[in-house]
Amino acid sequence: MGFSPRRAFFLCFFVVFASSIISIGSTVHHLVAEDPFSGGYLADKLRKMQSFKSTTTYFQRNSLSSAPTPSPSAASSPRVFLVTTYGADPTGKTDSTNALLRAISDACQSSSSSVDRFLADGIVNLGAAQINLEGGNYLISRPLQLPAVGLGNFMIHGGTLTASDDFRTDGYLIDLSDTSNSKLVYYYEFITLRDLLLDSNYRSGGIKVVNSLRTSIDNCYITHFNTNGIIAKGGHETYIRNSFLGQHITAGGDPGERNFSGTAINLIGNDNAVTDVVIFSAKIGIMVSGQANIFSGVHCYNMATGFGGTGIYLKLPGLTQTRIVNSYLDYTGIVAEDPVQLHISNCLFLGDAYVVLKSIKGIANRVNIVDNMFSGSNKGINIVKLDQSNGAFKEIERVVVDRNNVKGMNIKATVARASVQGNGSSWTADLSQILLFPDMIRHVQYTFSSTGNIFPNHALRIVKDNKLLIEANTAVPAATIFVLVDQ
């Protein structure tokens, strides 16, 4: 069979291509045979590398496994003390006093000298040690006290304490005071009492803080006290926040309100703050006998004023230095003895509640009662009253009662405005129903306006009993007198 030219071409191409492949394969085989990294030489190198890798891995593992581990004895002791591990009964059926005191004693031994320097002189830093009540209800027959004075940075939180039926009547469930006659400037510093319900069982008080510095009482519910819910005596900077206090548990309108007794908060010291606190039953909501305290966001609906109760009583004659702001006096008011530097503003007085300035030595000085709201029942009750049963106010300086929003009560102020219209030659402006202090006008401004062509001479002739007499030298058919006075 013959080959066509086309077939002959393809046959020659195939023979040349096959020869090239064979030649290349021979060359590659030759090169590989001579390559030092091929064959046995390459395998030997790989074995050496694997041996090195194994040695390195062993070294790394051996180094990790031989790292030093801390001994148990070197670990820090815990700062949270669980009271049930000391035998406290969280059901409240048996007395847990001793167990709780043991836990407190252990917590007070957990100090470290390395942190002592961060608190006041003589105060040992307990390193934020905590007594955790674990959400239990614990019956106690004696006050819970710290084992010694001079301690700080410590917390009790998270449970309920209930006084037993034989709890001492002059005691407090938690007592931060001194029984050793210490000479320390402050007994305790930075003690925190938080998330607690304290039931005094009508036997005792709730919390007692004496001569302490920077104490926090936060989110506590204190009830059934027969003396004080909280008393802070001496020291300063006791901060009471977000808490509820009441001798009897009620939401208002209690049928036994006339029989309420006790004081919810008693502050006998300086520089304290009561913020966002509700006082729902007691004869006196807050008693204050120390300077430079502030009350903000306080809602008092303890015993009503009509039953003899007081919301906030300022027993600091001569130097009050107290601020009451953004608070709610609900059917119970404020009493201030001889107030000096007192500021009451942005408060709501509901249910005929009012402010009383009580004379002890007749002093009222630098007092502001401004920008408040008063709401009453149209019984003719004054928003501010003077109690002069011990004598009249004689030293009155810079008292400002003004800009108050009043509904259903009588406005009282130290600034008054009035207008009088009529014909004739004399006009009388009576401001006695508005002005707070009797027979006292210090500054007068008036404007005389008449109609017609008559323009008489006129003058202020008499200022007496908070009344003004303005006279003209001739009669006018119609005139209007505008007056502005202050005390």
mmCIF file of C-alpha atoms in Angstrom, residues 65-315:
data_model
loop_
_atom_site.group_PDB
_atom_site.id
_atom_site.type_symbol
_atom_site.label_atom_id
_atom_site.label_comp_id
_atom_site.label_asym_id
_atom_site.label_seq_id
_atom_site.Cartn_x
_atom_site.Cartn_y
_atom_site.Cartn_z
ATOM 1 C CA SER A 65 6.757 19.966 81.448
ATOM 2 C CA SER A 66 9.538 21.114 83.703
ATOM 3 C CA ALA A 67 8.189 24.695 84.121
ATOM 4 C CA PRO A 68 7.794 25.525 87.851
ATOM 5 C CA THR A 69 4.212 25.413 89.219
ATOM 6 C CA PRO A 70 3.082 27.574 92.157
ATOM 7 C CA SER A 71 2.725 25.698 95.371
ATOM 8 C CA PRO A 72 -0.699 25.764 97.052
ATOM 9 C CA SER A 73 0.810 27.505 100.045
ATOM 10 C CA ALA A 74 1.891 30.432 97.884
ATOM 11 C CA ALA A 75 -1.616 31.171 96.550
ATOM 12 C CA SER A 76 -3.481 34.203 97.949
ATOM 13 C CA SER A 77 -6.154 33.507 100.539
ATOM 14 C CA PRO A 78 -9.746 34.162 99.388
ATOM 15 C CA ARG A 79 -11.402 37.501 100.142
ATOM 16 C CA VAL A 80 -15.008 36.252 100.010
ATOM 17 C CA PHE A 81 -16.278 34.513 103.147
ATOM 18 C CA LEU A 82 -19.392 32.379 102.735
ATOM 19 C CA VAL A 83 -21.275 32.387 106.017
ATOM 20 C CA THR A 84 -22.906 28.989 105.537
ATOM 21 C CA THR A 85 -19.454 27.384 105.666
ATOM 22 C CA TYR A 86 -19.262 28.692 109.237
ATOM 23 C CA GLY A 87 -22.541 27.036 110.178
ATOM 24 C CA ALA A 88 -24.919 29.976 109.682
ATOM 25 C CA ASP A 89 -28.513 28.876 109.103
ATOM 26 C CA PRO A 90 -29.881 30.551 105.937
ATOM 27 C CA THR A 91 -33.458 29.540 106.801
ATOM 28 C CA GLY A 92 -33.605 31.799 109.867
ATOM 29 C CA LYS A 93 -34.830 28.983 112.113
ATOM 30 C CA THR A 94 -31.820 28.884 114.428
ATOM 31 C CA ASP A 95 -29.547 31.559 115.861
ATOM 32 C CA SER A 96 -26.671 32.359 113.485
ATOM 33 C CA THR A 97 -24.998 35.066 115.568
ATOM 34 C CA ASN A 98 -21.871 33.103 116.508
ATOM 35 C CA ALA A 99 -21.362 31.764 112.998
ATOM 36 C CA LEU A 100 -21.632 35.219 111.464
ATOM 37 C CA LEU A 101 -19.250 36.710 114.022
ATOM 38 C CA ARG A 102 -16.701 33.951 113.291
ATOM 39 C CA ALA A 103 -16.890 34.735 109.593
ATOM 40 C CA ILE A 104 -16.428 38.449 110.291
ATOM 41 C CA SER A 105 -13.487 37.711 112.578
ATOM 42 C CA ASP A 106 -11.765 35.633 109.895
ATOM 43 C CA ALA A 107 -12.399 38.294 107.264
ATOM 44 C CA CYS A 108 -10.796 40.888 109.509
ATOM 45 C CA GLN A 109 -7.653 38.743 109.785
ATOM 46 C CA SER A 110 -7.107 38.725 106.029
ATOM 47 C CA SER A 111 -5.194 41.977 105.855
ATOM 48 C CA SER A 112 -1.941 42.490 104.026
ATOM 49 C CA SER A 113 0.632 44.965 105.238
ATOM 50 C CA SER A 114 1.464 45.815 101.625
ATOM 51 C CA VAL A 115 -1.821 47.689 101.186
ATOM 52 C CA ASP A 116 -2.137 49.334 104.598
ATOM 53 C CA ARG A 117 -0.760 52.609 103.308
ATOM 54 C CA PHE A 118 -3.780 53.285 101.087
ATOM 55 C CA LEU A 119 -6.169 54.097 103.963
ATOM 56 C CA ALA A 120 -6.156 56.708 106.720
ATOM 57 C CA ASP A 121 -3.606 56.550 109.518
ATOM 58 C CA GLY A 122 -4.328 53.718 111.901
ATOM 59 C CA ILE A 123 -6.730 51.938 109.512
ATOM 60 C CA VAL A 124 -5.791 48.425 108.352
ATOM 61 C CA ASN A 125 -6.761 47.687 104.748
ATOM 62 C CA LEU A 126 -8.664 44.382 104.641
ATOM 63 C CA GLY A 127 -8.203 44.166 100.900
ATOM 64 C CA ALA A 128 -11.923 44.341 100.019
ATOM 65 C CA ALA A 129 -12.776 41.302 102.133
ATOM 66 C CA GLN A 130 -16.449 40.363 101.798
ATOM 67 C CA ILE A 131 -18.979 38.693 104.058
ATOM 68 C CA ASN A 132 -21.356 37.025 101.602
ATOM 69 C CA LEU A 133 -24.729 36.195 103.157
ATOM 70 C CA GLU A 134 -25.547 34.027 100.130
ATOM 71 C CA GLY A 135 -29.131 35.210 99.885
ATOM 72 C CA GLY A 136 -30.093 33.686 103.234
ATOM 73 C CA ASN A 137 -32.215 34.948 106.127
ATOM 74 C CA TYR A 138 -30.212 34.819 109.351
ATOM 75 C CA LEU A 139 -31.597 35.134 112.870
ATOM 76 C CA ILE A 140 -29.297 37.021 115.247
ATOM 77 C CA SER A 141 -29.565 37.712 118.960
ATOM 78 C CA ARG A 142 -26.652 40.171 119.300
ATOM 79 C CA PRO A 143 -25.292 43.034 117.195
ATOM 80 C CA LEU A 144 -22.840 42.160 114.435
ATOM 81 C CA GLN A 145 -19.655 44.067 115.248
ATOM 82 C CA LEU A 146 -16.156 44.032 113.850
ATOM 83 C CA PRO A 147 -13.640 42.458 116.252
ATOM 84 C CA ALA A 148 -11.589 45.647 116.570
ATOM 85 C CA VAL A 149 -11.456 49.256 115.459
ATOM 86 C CA GLY A 150 -8.985 50.519 112.883
ATOM 87 C CA LEU A 151 -10.279 48.411 109.983
ATOM 88 C CA GLY A 152 -11.276 49.375 106.450
ATOM 89 C CA ASN A 153 -12.092 48.242 102.915
ATOM 90 C CA PHE A 154 -14.649 45.651 104.004
ATOM 91 C CA MET A 155 -18.141 44.655 102.840
ATOM 92 C CA ILE A 156 -21.206 42.818 104.145
ATOM 93 C CA HIS A 157 -23.769 42.052 101.464
ATOM 94 C CA GLY A 158 -26.371 39.837 99.922
ATOM 95 C CA GLY A 159 -28.906 38.651 102.496
ATOM 96 C CA THR A 160 -31.346 39.283 105.347
ATOM 97 C CA LEU A 161 -30.671 39.811 109.051
ATOM 98 C CA THR A 162 -33.548 39.462 111.528
ATOM 99 C CA ALA A 163 -33.439 40.355 115.224
ATOM 100 C CA SER A 164 -34.503 37.607 117.609
ATOM 101 C CA ASP A 165 -37.216 38.108 120.206
ATOM 102 C CA ASP A 166 -34.568 38.589 122.905
ATOM 103 C CA PHE A 167 -32.375 41.045 120.962
ATOM 104 C CA ARG A 168 -31.319 43.935 123.231
ATOM 105 C CA THR A 169 -33.607 46.918 122.785
ATOM 106 C CA ASP A 170 -30.786 49.493 122.731
ATOM 107 C CA GLY A 171 -28.765 47.620 120.121
ATOM 108 C CA TYR A 172 -28.400 47.668 116.333
ATOM 109 C CA LEU A 173 -28.283 44.736 113.934
ATOM 110 C CA ILE A 174 -25.009 46.026 112.450
ATOM 111 C CA ASP A 175 -22.945 48.104 114.870
ATOM 112 C CA LEU A 176 -19.864 49.958 113.603
ATOM 113 C CA SER A 177 -18.888 51.563 116.894
ATOM 114 C CA ASP A 178 -16.087 51.243 119.433
ATOM 115 C CA THR A 179 -16.279 49.315 122.694
ATOM 116 C CA SER A 180 -12.581 49.681 123.571
ATOM 117 C CA ASN A 181 -12.291 53.462 124.069
ATOM 118 C CA SER A 182 -9.864 53.750 121.178
ATOM 119 C CA LYS A 183 -7.981 56.984 120.611
ATOM 120 C CA LEU A 184 -8.068 56.661 116.822
ATOM 121 C CA VAL A 185 -9.280 59.693 114.900
ATOM 122 C CA TYR A 186 -11.573 57.390 112.887
ATOM 123 C CA TYR A 187 -12.667 53.916 113.917
ATOM 124 C CA TYR A 188 -13.388 52.545 110.439
ATOM 125 C CA GLU A 189 -12.956 53.573 106.820
ATOM 126 C CA PHE A 190 -14.617 52.474 103.584
ATOM 127 C CA ILE A 191 -17.057 49.975 105.065
ATOM 128 C CA THR A 192 -19.777 48.978 102.588
ATOM 129 C CA LEU A 193 -23.167 47.548 103.547
ATOM 130 C CA ARG A 194 -25.016 46.582 100.395
ATOM 131 C CA ASP A 195 -27.993 44.552 99.179
ATOM 132 C CA LEU A 196 -29.314 43.862 102.674
ATOM 133 C CA LEU A 197 -32.737 43.538 104.257
ATOM 134 C CA LEU A 198 -32.567 44.353 107.966
ATOM 135 C CA ASP A 199 -35.578 43.410 110.095
ATOM 136 C CA SER A 200 -35.220 44.801 113.610
ATOM 137 C CA ASN A 201 -38.362 42.972 114.781
ATOM 138 C CA TYR A 202 -39.488 46.077 116.733
ATOM 139 C CA ARG A 203 -36.640 45.312 119.151
ATOM 140 C CA SER A 204 -33.730 47.463 118.024
ATOM 141 C CA GLY A 205 -32.251 49.785 115.443
ATOM 142 C CA GLY A 206 -30.916 48.853 112.027
ATOM 143 C CA ILE A 207 -27.404 50.226 111.409
ATOM 144 C CA LYS A 208 -25.150 52.221 113.726
ATOM 145 C CA VAL A 209 -22.093 54.018 112.340
ATOM 146 C CA VAL A 210 -19.891 55.900 114.815
ATOM 147 C CA ASN A 211 -16.855 58.044 114.032
ATOM 148 C CA SER A 212 -16.301 56.374 110.687
ATOM 149 C CA LEU A 213 -14.997 57.648 107.385
ATOM 150 C CA ARG A 214 -16.438 57.019 103.921
ATOM 151 C CA THR A 215 -19.130 54.500 104.801
ATOM 152 C CA SER A 216 -21.529 53.318 102.066
ATOM 153 C CA ILE A 217 -25.038 52.001 102.750
ATOM 154 C CA ASP A 218 -26.430 51.006 99.376
ATOM 155 C CA ASN A 219 -29.599 49.204 98.266
ATOM 156 C CA CYS A 220 -30.783 48.316 101.761
ATOM 157 C CA TYR A 221 -34.316 47.754 103.086
ATOM 158 C CA ILE A 222 -34.533 48.536 106.801
ATOM 159 C CA THR A 223 -37.744 47.941 108.707
ATOM 160 C CA HIS A 224 -39.406 47.241 112.074
ATOM 161 C CA PHE A 225 -36.931 49.453 113.985
ATOM 162 C CA ASN A 226 -37.979 50.932 117.329
ATOM 163 C CA THR A 227 -35.276 53.633 117.569
ATOM 164 C CA ASN A 228 -33.350 54.546 114.403
ATOM 165 C CA GLY A 229 -33.231 52.789 111.087
ATOM 166 C CA ILE A 230 -29.756 54.246 110.506
ATOM 167 C CA ILE A 231 -27.760 56.428 112.871
ATOM 168 C CA ALA A 232 -24.449 58.014 111.846
ATOM 169 C CA LYS A 233 -22.671 59.768 114.694
ATOM 170 C CA GLY A 234 -19.407 61.650 114.329
ATOM 171 C CA GLY A 235 -17.002 61.019 111.498
ATOM 172 C CA HIS A 236 -18.150 62.114 108.074
ATOM 173 C CA GLU A 237 -19.001 61.009 104.546
ATOM 174 C CA THR A 238 -21.605 58.388 105.334
ATOM 175 C CA TYR A 239 -23.409 57.908 102.008
ATOM 176 C CA ILE A 240 -26.880 56.356 102.049
ATOM 177 C CA ARG A 241 -28.151 55.498 98.572
ATOM 178 C CA ASN A 242 -30.968 53.663 96.810
ATOM 179 C CA SER A 243 -32.529 52.419 100.037
ATOM 180 C CA PHE A 244 -35.951 51.996 101.650
ATOM 181 C CA LEU A 245 -36.699 52.598 105.327
ATOM 182 C CA GLY A 246 -39.891 52.247 107.307
ATOM 183 C CA GLN A 247 -40.889 51.211 110.796
ATOM 184 C CA HIS A 248 -44.038 49.568 109.478
ATOM 185 C CA ILE A 249 -44.333 48.054 106.031
ATOM 186 C CA THR A 250 -46.926 50.133 104.184
ATOM 187 C CA ALA A 251 -47.486 51.895 100.887
ATOM 188 C CA GLY A 252 -49.237 54.870 102.507
ATOM 189 C CA GLY A 253 -52.584 55.518 104.145
ATOM 190 C CA ASP A 254 -51.806 53.110 106.968
ATOM 191 C CA PRO A 255 -54.589 52.948 109.596
ATOM 192 C CA GLY A 256 -51.947 52.921 112.336
ATOM 193 C CA GLU A 257 -50.068 55.964 111.046
ATOM 194 C CA ARG A 258 -50.892 58.034 114.132
ATOM 195 C CA ASN A 259 -48.906 55.534 116.206
ATOM 196 C CA PHE A 260 -45.713 55.563 114.132
ATOM 197 C CA SER A 261 -42.567 56.216 116.175
ATOM 198 C CA GLY A 262 -38.821 56.199 115.713
ATOM 199 C CA THR A 263 -36.560 57.958 113.224
ATOM 200 C CA ALA A 264 -35.624 56.456 109.880
ATOM 201 C CA ILE A 265 -32.251 58.247 109.474
ATOM 202 C CA ASN A 266 -30.446 60.140 112.232
ATOM 203 C CA LEU A 267 -27.364 62.100 111.130
ATOM 204 C CA ILE A 268 -25.236 63.482 113.959
ATOM 205 C CA GLY A 269 -22.249 64.429 111.853
ATOM 206 C CA ASN A 270 -20.957 66.376 108.880
ATOM 207 C CA ASP A 271 -20.546 65.888 105.138
ATOM 208 C CA ASN A 272 -23.061 63.089 104.708
ATOM 209 C CA ALA A 273 -25.363 62.429 101.746
ATOM 210 C CA VAL A 274 -28.758 60.775 101.425
ATOM 211 C CA THR A 275 -29.602 60.114 97.784
ATOM 212 C CA ASP A 276 -32.554 58.346 96.135
ATOM 213 C CA VAL A 277 -34.016 57.082 99.403
ATOM 214 C CA VAL A 278 -37.652 56.339 100.307
ATOM 215 C CA ILE A 279 -38.885 56.697 103.886
ATOM 216 C CA PHE A 280 -42.318 55.145 104.089
ATOM 217 C CA SER A 281 -43.046 55.088 107.829
ATOM 218 C CA ALA A 282 -41.587 56.639 110.995
ATOM 219 C CA LYS A 283 -42.456 59.617 113.143
ATOM 220 C CA ILE A 284 -39.445 61.523 111.802
ATOM 221 C CA GLY A 285 -38.044 60.729 108.393
ATOM 222 C CA ILE A 286 -34.583 62.297 108.720
ATOM 223 C CA MET A 287 -33.189 64.024 111.813
ATOM 224 C CA VAL A 288 -30.131 66.176 111.107
ATOM 225 C CA SER A 289 -27.817 67.688 113.708
ATOM 226 C CA GLY A 290 -24.600 68.060 111.707
ATOM 227 C CA GLN A 291 -23.500 70.555 109.069
ATOM 228 C CA ALA A 292 -22.773 70.303 105.349
ATOM 229 C CA ASN A 293 -25.164 67.469 104.565
ATOM 230 C CA ILE A 294 -27.080 67.054 101.311
ATOM 231 C CA PHE A 295 -30.388 65.344 100.543
ATOM 232 C CA SER A 296 -31.352 64.621 96.959
ATOM 233 C CA GLY A 297 -34.095 62.474 95.489
ATOM 234 C CA VAL A 298 -35.558 61.708 98.933
ATOM 235 C CA HIS A 299 -39.241 60.708 99.144
ATOM 236 C CA CYS A 300 -40.713 61.060 102.637
ATOM 237 C CA TYR A 301 -44.215 59.803 103.331
ATOM 238 C CA ASN A 302 -43.712 58.828 106.935
ATOM 239 C CA MET A 303 -46.109 60.200 109.567
ATOM 240 C CA ALA A 304 -48.127 63.093 108.123
ATOM 241 C CA THR A 305 -47.654 66.585 109.516
ATOM 242 C CA GLY A 306 -51.293 66.574 110.592
ATOM 243 C CA PHE A 307 -50.549 63.617 112.887
ATOM 244 C CA GLY A 308 -47.410 65.205 114.344
ATOM 245 C CA GLY A 309 -44.795 63.805 111.980
ATOM 246 C CA THR A 310 -41.894 65.521 110.217
ATOM 247 C CA GLY A 311 -40.231 64.564 106.964
ATOM 248 C CA ILE A 312 -36.852 66.258 107.516
ATOM 249 C CA TYR A 313 -35.998 67.937 110.826
ATOM 250 C CA LEU A 314 -32.941 70.224 110.825
ATOM 251 C CA LYS A 315 -31.885 70.568 114.441
#
